Amino acid sequence: MADVHHFTYGPYNPIAAYLLAFLGSFLGLLCTGRARDAHNRSRRNRWLAIAAFALGGGGIWLMHFSAMLGFDVPVSPVRYDLPLTLLSLAFSVVTVGVGLMIVGHGERSVPKTLAAGLLTGGGVIAMHYTGMEGIRLSATIHYNLVLVVASGLIAVAASTVALWFAVSVQGWARVTGAAAVMALAVCGMHYTGMAAMSIELTPGAPPAGGVRPLTMLVPIILITTATIVGVALSALQAMTEEEFTDGAGSPKRGVHAEPPQPWTVKHTSMGAMRLTPAARAVAAGRAAAGSRPSPGPRPSPGPRPSPRPSPSPAQAAPPATSGS
């Protein structure tokens, strides 16, 4: 049996793997939280699809191959078969997505979560051992059945717990704690499966063909960056649509928008215009006058009597009496 090194670069690979698992789990839980608050089915499916890429692609697959960069067999060069490596990525994303779709719709129940966890755990197992099958060595790989079964049980348990967290955990503190637990479970499953393998040299075997591990570092970095950026942009787009549309997808007014006001003197076609105090007083007077009821018609005055002529002084004086 040949020696197998799982930590060629020291603690850097497991630390990087755990951080990727934590980041993918954290983004996946945030997206499933948004899916629970979605108003319609299509919007919920979009959030669950984003969560599948974040959790299955980032939290599981990227973690797996980041840890695999530390795998080395000193007596044989290590190479990877690219088609099988990409197939393992498809297993991870698709099975996690199916599990999220199962638990993300309808009422939450323990049997449904257990069934989805079993399906998703099987997909995670298929991802891990498909990736291991993609390893090319000038040797033969053997597996310890007990550790393989243990890694499978860990995968199913981790997937079930992850799906339960996805439909029940709320709040930043709880999401962060759940992501830390999920990342620990994913890393535990990976290193348990790696511990199950042993290498037997094949004398006279030709050199293994495939992609070198360090050559895969660039695609992994690019896929990691693309996954994080794609998840962030998709989440921002979905959040923007939810902010500006109601549950049916029709446009709605902002929550801070003011209700429409009736037209007043202050509204002009060229925007708000400053008025002098005198102009404001005139405008207010006109508005008050317009709000008062208009007076009724005044009665027309009748014919005025003609003035009587004033008496002359002679007529006005009384007749004089003569004393005799």
PDB file of C-alpha atoms in Angstrom:
ATOM      1  CA  MET A   1       0.000   0.000   0.000  1.00  0.00           C
ATOM      2  CA  ALA A   2       1.213   3.488  -0.865  1.00  0.00           C
ATOM      3  CA  ASP A   3       1.205   6.473   1.404  1.00  0.00           C
ATOM      4  CA  VAL A   4      -1.650   8.957   0.909  1.00  0.00           C
ATOM      5  CA  HIS A   5      -1.448  12.593   1.970  1.00  0.00           C
ATOM      6  CA  HIS A   6      -4.671  14.531   2.465  1.00  0.00           C
ATOM      7  CA  PHE A   7      -3.112  17.724   3.833  1.00  0.00           C
ATOM      8  CA  THR A   8      -0.235  18.358   1.443  1.00  0.00           C
ATOM      9  CA  TYR A   9      -0.323  22.109   2.025  1.00  0.00           C
ATOM     10  CA  GLY A  10      -0.951  21.918   5.745  1.00  0.00           C
ATOM     11  CA  PRO A  11      -4.073  23.487   7.258  1.00  0.00           C
ATOM     12  CA  TYR A  12      -4.735  25.777   4.279  1.00  0.00           C
ATOM     13  CA  ASN A  13      -6.820  23.282   2.318  1.00  0.00           C
ATOM     14  CA  PRO A  14      -9.202  22.260   5.138  1.00  0.00           C
ATOM     15  CA  ILE A  15      -9.594  25.891   6.225  1.00  0.00           C
ATOM     16  CA  ALA A  16     -10.354  27.021   2.666  1.00  0.00           C
ATOM     17  CA  ALA A  17     -12.730  24.070   2.214  1.00  0.00           C
ATOM     18  CA  TYR A  18     -14.599  24.887   5.416  1.00  0.00           C
ATOM     19  CA  LEU A  19     -14.898  28.572   4.492  1.00  0.00           C
ATOM     20  CA  LEU A  20     -16.313  27.681   1.078  1.00  0.00           C
ATOM     21  CA  ALA A  21     -18.764  25.261   2.664  1.00  0.00           C
ATOM     22  CA  PHE A  22     -19.811  27.917   5.164  1.00  0.00           C
ATOM     23  CA  LEU A  23     -20.224  30.613   2.505  1.00  0.00           C
ATOM     24  CA  GLY A  24     -22.265  28.360   0.227  1.00  0.00           C
ATOM     25  CA  SER A  25     -24.463  27.200   3.112  1.00  0.00           C
ATOM     26  CA  PHE A  26     -24.973  30.763   4.317  1.00  0.00           C
ATOM     27  CA  LEU A  27     -26.012  32.036   0.870  1.00  0.00           C
ATOM     28  CA  GLY A  28     -28.225  28.986   0.356  1.00  0.00           C
ATOM     29  CA  LEU A  29     -30.057  29.544   3.642  1.00  0.00           C
ATOM     30  CA  LEU A  30     -30.558  33.232   2.882  1.00  0.00           C
ATOM     31  CA  CYS A  31     -32.022  32.387  -0.525  1.00  0.00           C
ATOM     32  CA  THR A  32     -34.370  29.763   0.898  1.00  0.00           C
ATOM     33  CA  GLY A  33     -35.494  32.318   3.469  1.00  0.00           C
ATOM     34  CA  ARG A  34     -36.389  34.677   0.626  1.00  0.00           C
ATOM     35  CA  ALA A  35     -38.176  31.795  -1.113  1.00  0.00           C
ATOM     36  CA  ARG A  36     -40.427  31.302   1.925  1.00  0.00           C
ATOM     37  CA  ASP A  37     -41.456  34.965   1.710  1.00  0.00           C
ATOM     38  CA  ALA A  38     -42.089  34.894  -2.056  1.00  0.00           C
ATOM     39  CA  HIS A  39     -45.603  35.814  -3.180  1.00  0.00           C
ATOM     40  CA  ASN A  40     -46.020  33.374  -6.067  1.00  0.00           C
ATOM     41  CA  ARG A  41     -44.705  30.021  -7.248  1.00  0.00           C
ATOM     42  CA  SER A  42     -42.441  31.239 -10.046  1.00  0.00           C
ATOM     43  CA  ARG A  43     -40.641  33.678  -7.783  1.00  0.00           C
ATOM     44  CA  ARG A  44     -40.226  30.987  -5.126  1.00  0.00           C
ATOM     45  CA  ASN A  45     -38.773  28.588  -7.706  1.00  0.00           C
ATOM     46  CA  ARG A  46     -36.274  31.240  -8.755  1.00  0.00           C
ATOM     47  CA  TRP A  47     -35.025  31.703  -5.199  1.00  0.00           C
ATOM     48  CA  LEU A  48     -34.809  27.922  -4.697  1.00  0.00           C
ATOM     49  CA  ALA A  49     -32.794  27.559  -7.918  1.00  0.00           C
ATOM     50  CA  ILE A  50     -30.377  30.240  -6.700  1.00  0.00           C
ATOM     51  CA  ALA A  51     -30.114  28.401  -3.387  1.00  0.00           C
ATOM     52  CA  ALA A  52     -29.338  25.133  -5.230  1.00  0.00           C
ATOM     53  CA  PHE A  53     -26.380  26.709  -7.012  1.00  0.00           C
ATOM     54  CA  ALA A  54     -25.178  28.363  -3.810  1.00  0.00           C
ATOM     55  CA  LEU A  55     -25.478  25.260  -1.637  1.00  0.00           C
ATOM     56  CA  GLY A  56     -24.863  22.454  -4.133  1.00  0.00           C
ATOM     57  CA  GLY A  57     -22.324  24.245  -6.314  1.00  0.00           C
ATOM     58  CA  GLY A  58     -20.537  26.406  -3.759  1.00  0.00           C
ATOM     59  CA  GLY A  59     -21.088  24.797  -0.384  1.00  0.00           C
ATOM     60  CA  ILE A  60     -20.582  21.164  -1.464  1.00  0.00           C
ATOM     61  CA  TRP A  61     -18.811  20.799  -4.825  1.00  0.00           C
ATOM     62  CA  LEU A  62     -16.351  23.671  -4.490  1.00  0.00           C
ATOM     63  CA  MET A  63     -15.594  22.583  -0.945  1.00  0.00           C
ATOM     64  CA  HIS A  64     -14.912  19.040  -2.186  1.00  0.00           C
ATOM     65  CA  PHE A  65     -12.393  20.033  -4.845  1.00  0.00           C
ATOM     66  CA  SER A  66     -10.752  22.685  -2.737  1.00  0.00           C
ATOM     67  CA  ALA A  67     -10.028  19.926  -0.217  1.00  0.00           C
ATOM     68  CA  MET A  68      -8.918  17.619  -3.034  1.00  0.00           C
ATOM     69  CA  LEU A  69      -6.138  20.040  -3.938  1.00  0.00           C
ATOM     70  CA  GLY A  70      -4.420  18.827  -0.774  1.00  0.00           C
ATOM     71  CA  PHE A  71      -4.678  15.165  -1.845  1.00  0.00           C
ATOM     72  CA  ASP A  72      -1.356  13.686  -2.988  1.00  0.00           C
ATOM     73  CA  VAL A  73       0.243  10.281  -3.544  1.00  0.00           C
ATOM     74  CA  PRO A  74       4.028  10.699  -3.469  1.00  0.00           C
ATOM     75  CA  VAL A  75       4.792   7.595  -5.567  1.00  0.00           C
ATOM     76  CA  SER A  76       2.358   8.451  -8.359  1.00  0.00           C
ATOM     77  CA  PRO A  77       1.275  11.655 -10.120  1.00  0.00           C
ATOM     78  CA  VAL A  78      -2.333  12.647  -9.449  1.00  0.00           C
ATOM     79  CA  ARG A  79      -4.505  13.657 -12.380  1.00  0.00           C
ATOM     80  CA  TYR A  80      -8.254  14.290 -12.821  1.00  0.00           C
ATOM     81  CA  ASP A  81     -10.683  13.314 -15.540  1.00  0.00           C
ATOM     82  CA  LEU A  82     -12.481  16.515 -16.513  1.00  0.00           C
ATOM     83  CA  PRO A  83     -15.828  15.038 -17.754  1.00  0.00           C
ATOM     84  CA  LEU A  84     -16.299  13.032 -14.550  1.00  0.00           C
ATOM     85  CA  THR A  85     -15.387  16.080 -12.500  1.00  0.00           C
ATOM     86  CA  LEU A  86     -18.058  18.155 -14.236  1.00  0.00           C
ATOM     87  CA  LEU A  87     -20.545  15.284 -13.874  1.00  0.00           C
ATOM     88  CA  SER A  88     -19.989  15.364 -10.122  1.00  0.00           C
ATOM     89  CA  LEU A  89     -20.869  19.081 -10.174  1.00  0.00           C
ATOM     90  CA  ALA A  90     -24.139  18.290 -11.973  1.00  0.00           C
ATOM     91  CA  PHE A  91     -25.003  15.601  -9.400  1.00  0.00           C
ATOM     92  CA  SER A  92     -24.503  18.071  -6.560  1.00  0.00           C
ATOM     93  CA  VAL A  93     -26.501  20.986  -7.980  1.00  0.00           C
ATOM     94  CA  VAL A  94     -29.386  18.936  -9.394  1.00  0.00           C
ATOM     95  CA  THR A  95     -30.006  16.753  -6.347  1.00  0.00           C
ATOM     96  CA  VAL A  96     -29.789  19.689  -3.939  1.00  0.00           C
ATOM     97  CA  GLY A  97     -32.175  21.615  -6.183  1.00  0.00           C
ATOM     98  CA  VAL A  98     -34.681  18.741  -6.243  1.00  0.00           C
ATOM     99  CA  GLY A  99     -34.546  18.453  -2.472  1.00  0.00           C
ATOM    100  CA  LEU A 100     -35.122  22.174  -2.046  1.00  0.00           C
ATOM    101  CA  MET A 101     -38.058  22.091  -4.459  1.00  0.00           C
ATOM    102  CA  ILE A 102     -39.639  19.269  -2.459  1.00  0.00           C
ATOM    103  CA  VAL A 103     -39.403  20.980   0.923  1.00  0.00           C
ATOM    104  CA  GLY A 104     -39.844  24.503  -0.420  1.00  0.00           C
ATOM    105  CA  HIS A 105     -43.465  24.038  -1.555  1.00  0.00           C
ATOM    106  CA  GLY A 106     -46.479  23.084   0.466  1.00  0.00           C
ATOM    107  CA  GLU A 107     -46.727  22.490   4.171  1.00  0.00           C
ATOM    108  CA  ARG A 108     -43.623  21.629   6.145  1.00  0.00           C
ATOM    109  CA  SER A 109     -43.597  18.040   7.411  1.00  0.00           C
ATOM    110  CA  VAL A 110     -41.067  15.619   8.834  1.00  0.00           C
ATOM    111  CA  PRO A 111     -41.734  12.762   6.328  1.00  0.00           C
ATOM    112  CA  LYS A 112     -41.309  15.110   3.373  1.00  0.00           C
ATOM    113  CA  THR A 113     -38.077  16.518   4.806  1.00  0.00           C
ATOM    114  CA  LEU A 114     -36.716  13.007   5.471  1.00  0.00           C
ATOM    115  CA  ALA A 115     -37.525  11.877   1.924  1.00  0.00           C
ATOM    116  CA  ALA A 116     -35.918  14.979   0.441  1.00  0.00           C
ATOM    117  CA  GLY A 117     -32.891  14.540   2.719  1.00  0.00           C
ATOM    118  CA  LEU A 118     -32.462  10.938   1.589  1.00  0.00           C
ATOM    119  CA  LEU A 119     -32.611  11.982  -2.072  1.00  0.00           C
ATOM    120  CA  THR A 120     -30.237  14.903  -1.601  1.00  0.00           C
ATOM    121  CA  GLY A 121     -27.856  12.826   0.517  1.00  0.00           C
ATOM    122  CA  GLY A 122     -27.735  10.211  -2.222  1.00  0.00           C
ATOM    123  CA  GLY A 123     -26.839  12.952  -4.684  1.00  0.00           C
ATOM    124  CA  VAL A 124     -24.054  14.200  -2.424  1.00  0.00           C
ATOM    125  CA  ILE A 125     -22.672  10.659  -2.149  1.00  0.00           C
ATOM    126  CA  ALA A 126     -22.836  10.342  -5.935  1.00  0.00           C
ATOM    127  CA  MET A 127     -21.021  13.675  -6.269  1.00  0.00           C
ATOM    128  CA  HIS A 128     -18.224  12.651  -3.922  1.00  0.00           C
ATOM    129  CA  TYR A 129     -17.531   9.205  -5.326  1.00  0.00           C
ATOM    130  CA  THR A 130     -17.953  10.327  -8.937  1.00  0.00           C
ATOM    131  CA  GLY A 131     -15.279  12.906  -8.233  1.00  0.00           C
ATOM    132  CA  MET A 132     -13.130  10.206  -6.643  1.00  0.00           C
ATOM    133  CA  GLU A 133     -13.673   7.993  -9.688  1.00  0.00           C
ATOM    134  CA  GLY A 134     -12.309  10.846 -11.760  1.00  0.00           C
ATOM    135  CA  ILE A 135      -8.919  10.575 -10.042  1.00  0.00           C
ATOM    136  CA  ARG A 136      -6.258   9.132 -12.362  1.00  0.00           C
ATOM    137  CA  LEU A 137      -3.347   7.318 -10.682  1.00  0.00           C
ATOM    138  CA  SER A 138      -0.769   4.724 -11.662  1.00  0.00           C
ATOM    139  CA  ALA A 139      -2.353   2.611  -8.965  1.00  0.00           C
ATOM    140  CA  THR A 140      -5.599   0.973  -7.890  1.00  0.00           C
ATOM    141  CA  ILE A 141      -7.984   2.623  -5.415  1.00  0.00           C
ATOM    142  CA  HIS A 142      -9.646   0.493  -2.746  1.00  0.00           C
ATOM    143  CA  TYR A 143     -12.337   1.552  -0.263  1.00  0.00           C
ATOM    144  CA  ASN A 144     -13.126   0.547   3.287  1.00  0.00           C
ATOM    145  CA  LEU A 145     -16.791  -0.434   3.259  1.00  0.00           C
ATOM    146  CA  VAL A 146     -17.442   0.619   6.860  1.00  0.00           C
ATOM    147  CA  LEU A 147     -16.098   4.135   6.277  1.00  0.00           C
ATOM    148  CA  VAL A 148     -17.965   4.385   2.976  1.00  0.00           C
ATOM    149  CA  VAL A 149     -21.236   3.563   4.763  1.00  0.00           C
ATOM    150  CA  ALA A 150     -20.350   6.051   7.514  1.00  0.00           C
ATOM    151  CA  SER A 151     -19.718   8.781   4.931  1.00  0.00           C
ATOM    152  CA  GLY A 152     -23.062   7.987   3.316  1.00  0.00           C
ATOM    153  CA  LEU A 153     -24.903   8.249   6.624  1.00  0.00           C
ATOM    154  CA  ILE A 154     -23.184  11.557   7.339  1.00  0.00           C
ATOM    155  CA  ALA A 155     -24.186  12.826   3.884  1.00  0.00           C
ATOM    156  CA  VAL A 156     -27.840  11.882   4.377  1.00  0.00           C
ATOM    157  CA  ALA A 157     -27.926  13.334   7.894  1.00  0.00           C
ATOM    158  CA  ALA A 158     -26.194  16.541   6.771  1.00  0.00           C
ATOM    159  CA  SER A 159     -28.581  16.922   3.801  1.00  0.00           C
ATOM    160  CA  THR A 160     -31.648  16.360   5.979  1.00  0.00           C
ATOM    161  CA  VAL A 161     -30.478  18.867   8.577  1.00  0.00           C
ATOM    162  CA  ALA A 162     -29.638  21.347   5.822  1.00  0.00           C
ATOM    163  CA  LEU A 163     -33.112  21.043   4.287  1.00  0.00           C
ATOM    164  CA  TRP A 164     -34.752  21.359   7.700  1.00  0.00           C
ATOM    165  CA  PHE A 165     -32.746  24.500   8.390  1.00  0.00           C
ATOM    166  CA  ALA A 166     -33.710  25.795   4.943  1.00  0.00           C
ATOM    167  CA  VAL A 167     -37.430  25.764   5.742  1.00  0.00           C
ATOM    168  CA  SER A 168     -37.334  26.714   9.421  1.00  0.00           C
ATOM    169  CA  VAL A 169     -34.370  28.950  10.297  1.00  0.00           C
ATOM    170  CA  GLN A 170     -34.865  32.727  10.319  1.00  0.00           C
ATOM    171  CA  GLY A 171     -32.760  35.609  11.527  1.00  0.00           C
ATOM    172  CA  TRP A 172     -29.108  36.425  10.887  1.00  0.00           C
ATOM    173  CA  ALA A 173     -27.774  34.789  14.053  1.00  0.00           C
ATOM    174  CA  ARG A 174     -29.623  31.501  13.486  1.00  0.00           C
ATOM    175  CA  VAL A 175     -28.734  31.418   9.777  1.00  0.00           C
ATOM    176  CA  THR A 176     -25.058  31.951  10.637  1.00  0.00           C
ATOM    177  CA  GLY A 177     -25.117  29.186  13.254  1.00  0.00           C
ATOM    178  CA  ALA A 178     -26.946  26.818  10.913  1.00  0.00           C
ATOM    179  CA  ALA A 179     -24.442  27.519   8.119  1.00  0.00           C
ATOM    180  CA  ALA A 180     -21.550  26.758  10.494  1.00  0.00           C
ATOM    181  CA  VAL A 181     -23.136  23.410  11.446  1.00  0.00           C
ATOM    182  CA  MET A 182     -23.851  22.537   7.820  1.00  0.00           C
ATOM    183  CA  ALA A 183     -20.282  23.369   6.763  1.00  0.00           C
ATOM    184  CA  LEU A 184     -18.909  21.168   9.528  1.00  0.00           C
ATOM    185  CA  ALA A 185     -21.134  18.284   8.428  1.00  0.00           C
ATOM    186  CA  VAL A 186     -20.149  18.636   4.762  1.00  0.00           C
ATOM    187  CA  CYS A 187     -16.436  18.698   5.619  1.00  0.00           C
ATOM    188  CA  GLY A 188     -16.867  15.718   7.953  1.00  0.00           C
ATOM    189  CA  MET A 189     -18.550  13.731   5.200  1.00  0.00           C
ATOM    190  CA  HIS A 190     -15.772  14.562   2.730  1.00  0.00           C
ATOM    191  CA  TYR A 191     -12.847  13.628   4.958  1.00  0.00           C
ATOM    192  CA  THR A 192     -14.610  10.459   6.145  1.00  0.00           C
ATOM    193  CA  GLY A 193     -14.951   9.388   2.523  1.00  0.00           C
ATOM    194  CA  MET A 194     -11.308  10.270   1.858  1.00  0.00           C
ATOM    195  CA  ALA A 195     -10.225   8.217   4.860  1.00  0.00           C
ATOM    196  CA  ALA A 196     -12.052   5.207   3.371  1.00  0.00           C
ATOM    197  CA  MET A 197      -9.698   5.028   0.375  1.00  0.00           C
ATOM    198  CA  SER A 198      -6.388   3.206   0.116  1.00  0.00           C
ATOM    199  CA  ILE A 199      -3.915   3.072  -2.761  1.00  0.00           C
ATOM    200  CA  GLU A 200      -2.298  -0.086  -4.155  1.00  0.00           C
ATOM    201  CA  LEU A 201       0.509   0.482  -6.631  1.00  0.00           C
ATOM    202  CA  THR A 202       0.288  -1.181 -10.025  1.00  0.00           C
ATOM    203  CA  PRO A 203       3.783  -2.153 -11.208  1.00  0.00           C
ATOM    204  CA  GLY A 204       4.464  -1.228 -14.815  1.00  0.00           C
ATOM    205  CA  ALA A 205       1.286   0.875 -15.154  1.00  0.00           C
ATOM    206  CA  PRO A 206       1.553   3.739 -17.671  1.00  0.00           C
ATOM    207  CA  PRO A 207       1.513   7.323 -16.354  1.00  0.00           C
ATOM    208  CA  ALA A 208      -1.950   8.562 -15.605  1.00  0.00           C
ATOM    209  CA  GLY A 209      -3.463  11.029 -18.038  1.00  0.00           C
ATOM    210  CA  GLY A 210      -5.730  13.950 -17.206  1.00  0.00           C
ATOM    211  CA  VAL A 211      -5.646  17.409 -15.693  1.00  0.00           C
ATOM    212  CA  ARG A 212      -3.099  18.267 -13.023  1.00  0.00           C
ATOM    213  CA  PRO A 213      -4.484  19.360  -9.627  1.00  0.00           C
ATOM    214  CA  LEU A 214      -2.845  22.785  -9.728  1.00  0.00           C
ATOM    215  CA  THR A 215      -4.188  23.282 -13.249  1.00  0.00           C
ATOM    216  CA  MET A 216      -7.658  22.822 -11.784  1.00  0.00           C
ATOM    217  CA  LEU A 217      -6.981  25.633  -9.332  1.00  0.00           C
ATOM    218  CA  VAL A 218      -7.682  28.294 -11.945  1.00  0.00           C
ATOM    219  CA  PRO A 219     -11.057  26.796 -13.040  1.00  0.00           C
ATOM    220  CA  ILE A 220     -12.045  26.348  -9.397  1.00  0.00           C
ATOM    221  CA  ILE A 221     -11.257  29.988  -8.640  1.00  0.00           C
ATOM    222  CA  LEU A 222     -13.148  31.092 -11.750  1.00  0.00           C
ATOM    223  CA  ILE A 223     -16.131  28.887 -10.937  1.00  0.00           C
ATOM    224  CA  THR A 224     -16.107  30.127  -7.344  1.00  0.00           C
ATOM    225  CA  THR A 225     -16.055  33.755  -8.449  1.00  0.00           C
ATOM    226  CA  ALA A 226     -18.718  33.178 -11.104  1.00  0.00           C
ATOM    227  CA  THR A 227     -20.938  31.330  -8.624  1.00  0.00           C
ATOM    228  CA  ILE A 228     -20.706  34.042  -5.970  1.00  0.00           C
ATOM    229  CA  VAL A 229     -21.208  36.867  -8.482  1.00  0.00           C
ATOM    230  CA  GLY A 230     -24.036  35.026 -10.250  1.00  0.00           C
ATOM    231  CA  VAL A 231     -25.849  34.273  -6.997  1.00  0.00           C
ATOM    232  CA  ALA A 232     -25.423  37.874  -5.835  1.00  0.00           C
ATOM    233  CA  LEU A 233     -26.679  39.345  -9.132  1.00  0.00           C
ATOM    234  CA  SER A 234     -29.614  36.934  -9.324  1.00  0.00           C
ATOM    235  CA  ALA A 235     -30.541  37.707  -5.733  1.00  0.00           C
ATOM    236  CA  LEU A 236     -30.320  41.458  -6.330  1.00  0.00           C
ATOM    237  CA  GLN A 237     -32.473  41.176  -9.446  1.00  0.00           C
ATOM    238  CA  ALA A 238     -35.090  39.122  -7.631  1.00  0.00           C
ATOM    239  CA  MET A 239     -35.055  41.505  -4.667  1.00  0.00           C
ATOM    240  CA  THR A 240     -35.450  44.488  -6.994  1.00  0.00           C
ATOM    241  CA  GLU A 241     -38.438  42.900  -8.704  1.00  0.00           C
ATOM    242  CA  GLU A 242     -40.033  42.150  -5.344  1.00  0.00           C
ATOM    243  CA  GLU A 243     -39.500  45.718  -4.183  1.00  0.00           C
ATOM    244  CA  PHE A 244     -41.200  47.232  -7.223  1.00  0.00           C
ATOM    245  CA  THR A 245     -43.912  44.670  -7.893  1.00  0.00           C
ATOM    246  CA  ASP A 246     -46.656  43.199  -5.809  1.00  0.00           C
ATOM    247  CA  GLY A 247     -47.449  39.546  -5.385  1.00  0.00           C
ATOM    248  CA  ALA A 248     -48.990  39.229  -8.862  1.00  0.00           C
ATOM    249  CA  GLY A 249     -45.996  40.848 -10.530  1.00  0.00           C
ATOM    250  CA  SER A 250     -47.736  44.103 -11.400  1.00  0.00           C
ATOM    251  CA  PRO A 251     -46.038  47.420 -10.658  1.00  0.00           C
ATOM    252  CA  LYS A 252     -46.834  49.033  -7.355  1.00  0.00           C
ATOM    253  CA  ARG A 253     -46.105  52.356  -5.695  1.00  0.00           C
ATOM    254  CA  GLY A 254     -43.276  52.556  -3.234  1.00  0.00           C
ATOM    255  CA  VAL A 255     -44.087  52.292   0.413  1.00  0.00           C
ATOM    256  CA  HIS A 256     -42.787  55.818   0.949  1.00  0.00           C
ATOM    257  CA  ALA A 257     -44.598  57.385  -1.986  1.00  0.00           C
ATOM    258  CA  GLU A 258     -47.081  60.126  -1.138  1.00  0.00           C
ATOM    259  CA  PRO A 259     -50.699  59.781  -2.240  1.00  0.00           C
ATOM    260  CA  PRO A 260     -51.656  61.942  -5.197  1.00  0.00           C
ATOM    261  CA  GLN A 261     -52.645  65.479  -4.190  1.00  0.00           C
ATOM    262  CA  PRO A 262     -55.242  67.640  -5.951  1.00  0.00           C
ATOM    263  CA  TRP A 263     -53.920  70.388  -8.158  1.00  0.00           C
ATOM    264  CA  THR A 264     -53.298  73.681  -6.414  1.00  0.00           C
ATOM    265  CA  VAL A 265     -51.900  77.010  -7.355  1.00  0.00           C
ATOM    266  CA  LYS A 266     -48.443  75.808  -6.303  1.00  0.00           C
ATOM    267  CA  HIS A 267     -48.359  73.069  -9.009  1.00  0.00           C
ATOM    268  CA  THR A 268     -47.057  74.467 -12.260  1.00  0.00           C
ATOM    269  CA  SER A 269     -45.767  72.862 -15.396  1.00  0.00           C
ATOM    270  CA  MET A 270     -42.264  74.089 -14.654  1.00  0.00           C
ATOM    271  CA  GLY A 271     -42.092  72.744 -11.111  1.00  0.00           C
ATOM    272  CA  ALA A 272     -42.546  74.411  -7.763  1.00  0.00           C
ATOM    273  CA  MET A 273     -42.349  78.228  -7.944  1.00  0.00           C
ATOM    274  CA  ARG A 274     -41.701  80.587  -5.066  1.00  0.00           C
ATOM    275  CA  LEU A 275     -44.393  83.159  -4.382  1.00  0.00           C
ATOM    276  CA  THR A 276     -44.078  86.406  -2.555  1.00  0.00           C
ATOM    277  CA  PRO A 277     -46.137  86.887   0.614  1.00  0.00           C
ATOM    278  CA  ALA A 278     -48.506  89.220  -1.250  1.00  0.00           C
ATOM    279  CA  ALA A 279     -48.991  86.676  -4.033  1.00  0.00           C
ATOM    280  CA  ARG A 280     -49.656  83.917  -1.522  1.00  0.00           C
ATOM    281  CA  ALA A 281     -52.235  86.093   0.209  1.00  0.00           C
ATOM    282  CA  VAL A 282     -53.974  86.763  -3.121  1.00  0.00           C
ATOM    283  CA  ALA A 283     -53.909  83.068  -4.003  1.00  0.00           C
ATOM    284  CA  ALA A 284     -55.306  82.140  -0.598  1.00  0.00           C
ATOM    285  CA  GLY A 285     -58.043  84.752  -0.965  1.00  0.00           C
ATOM    286  CA  ARG A 286     -58.978  83.427  -4.365  1.00  0.00           C
ATOM    287  CA  ALA A 287     -59.062  79.877  -3.066  1.00  0.00           C
ATOM    288  CA  ALA A 288     -61.245  80.948  -0.119  1.00  0.00           C
ATOM    289  CA  ALA A 289     -63.525  82.895  -2.436  1.00  0.00           C
ATOM    290  CA  GLY A 290     -63.836  79.897  -4.705  1.00  0.00           C
ATOM    291  CA  SER A 291     -64.836  77.680  -1.778  1.00  0.00           C
ATOM    292  CA  ARG A 292     -67.647  80.040  -0.573  1.00  0.00           C
ATOM    293  CA  PRO A 293     -71.084  79.602  -2.182  1.00  0.00           C
ATOM    294  CA  SER A 294     -71.939  82.281  -4.717  1.00  0.00           C
ATOM    295  CA  PRO A 295     -74.599  84.728  -3.525  1.00  0.00           C
ATOM    296  CA  GLY A 296     -78.066  84.601  -5.046  1.00  0.00           C
ATOM    297  CA  PRO A 297     -79.450  87.288  -7.407  1.00  0.00           C
ATOM    298  CA  ARG A 298     -80.264  90.580  -5.794  1.00  0.00           C
ATOM    299  CA  PRO A 299     -83.895  91.848  -6.114  1.00  0.00           C
ATOM    300  CA  SER A 300     -84.217  94.727  -8.553  1.00  0.00           C
ATOM    301  CA  PRO A 301     -85.259  97.993  -6.825  1.00  0.00           C
ATOM    302  CA  GLY A 302     -88.785  99.410  -7.567  1.00  0.00           C
ATOM    303  CA  PRO A 303     -89.524 102.957  -8.986  1.00  0.00           C
ATOM    304  CA  ARG A 304     -88.353 105.628  -6.646  1.00  0.00           C
ATOM    305  CA  PRO A 305     -91.076 108.340  -5.721  1.00  0.00           C
ATOM    306  CA  SER A 306     -90.485 111.737  -7.245  1.00  0.00           C
ATOM    307  CA  PRO A 307     -89.342 114.361  -4.711  1.00  0.00           C
ATOM    308  CA  ARG A 308     -91.940 116.838  -3.489  1.00  0.00           C
ATOM    309  CA  PRO A 309     -91.152 120.562  -4.223  1.00  0.00           C
ATOM    310  CA  SER A 310     -90.077 122.523  -1.239  1.00  0.00           C
ATOM    311  CA  PRO A 311     -92.509 125.495  -0.352  1.00  0.00           C
ATOM    312  CA  SER A 312     -91.395 129.014  -1.045  1.00  0.00           C
ATOM    313  CA  PRO A 313     -90.665 131.376   1.891  1.00  0.00           C
ATOM    314  CA  ALA A 314     -93.891 133.261   1.321  1.00  0.00           C
ATOM    315  CA  GLN A 315     -95.951 130.102   1.476  1.00  0.00           C
ATOM    316  CA  ALA A 316     -94.040 128.735   4.392  1.00  0.00           C
ATOM    317  CA  ALA A 317     -94.603 131.927   6.574  1.00  0.00           C
ATOM    318  CA  PRO A 318     -97.979 132.057   8.451  1.00  0.00           C
ATOM    319  CA  PRO A 319    -100.407 134.958   7.561  1.00  0.00           C
ATOM    320  CA  ALA A 320     -99.859 138.098   9.600  1.00  0.00           C
ATOM    321  CA  THR A 321    -102.785 139.339  11.747  1.00  0.00           C
ATOM    322  CA  SER A 322    -103.514 143.120  11.891  1.00  0.00           C
ATOM    323  CA  GLY A 323    -104.550 144.657  15.137  1.00  0.00           C
ATOM    324  CA  SER A 324    -107.042 147.396  14.760  1.00  0.00           C
TER     325      SER A 324
END
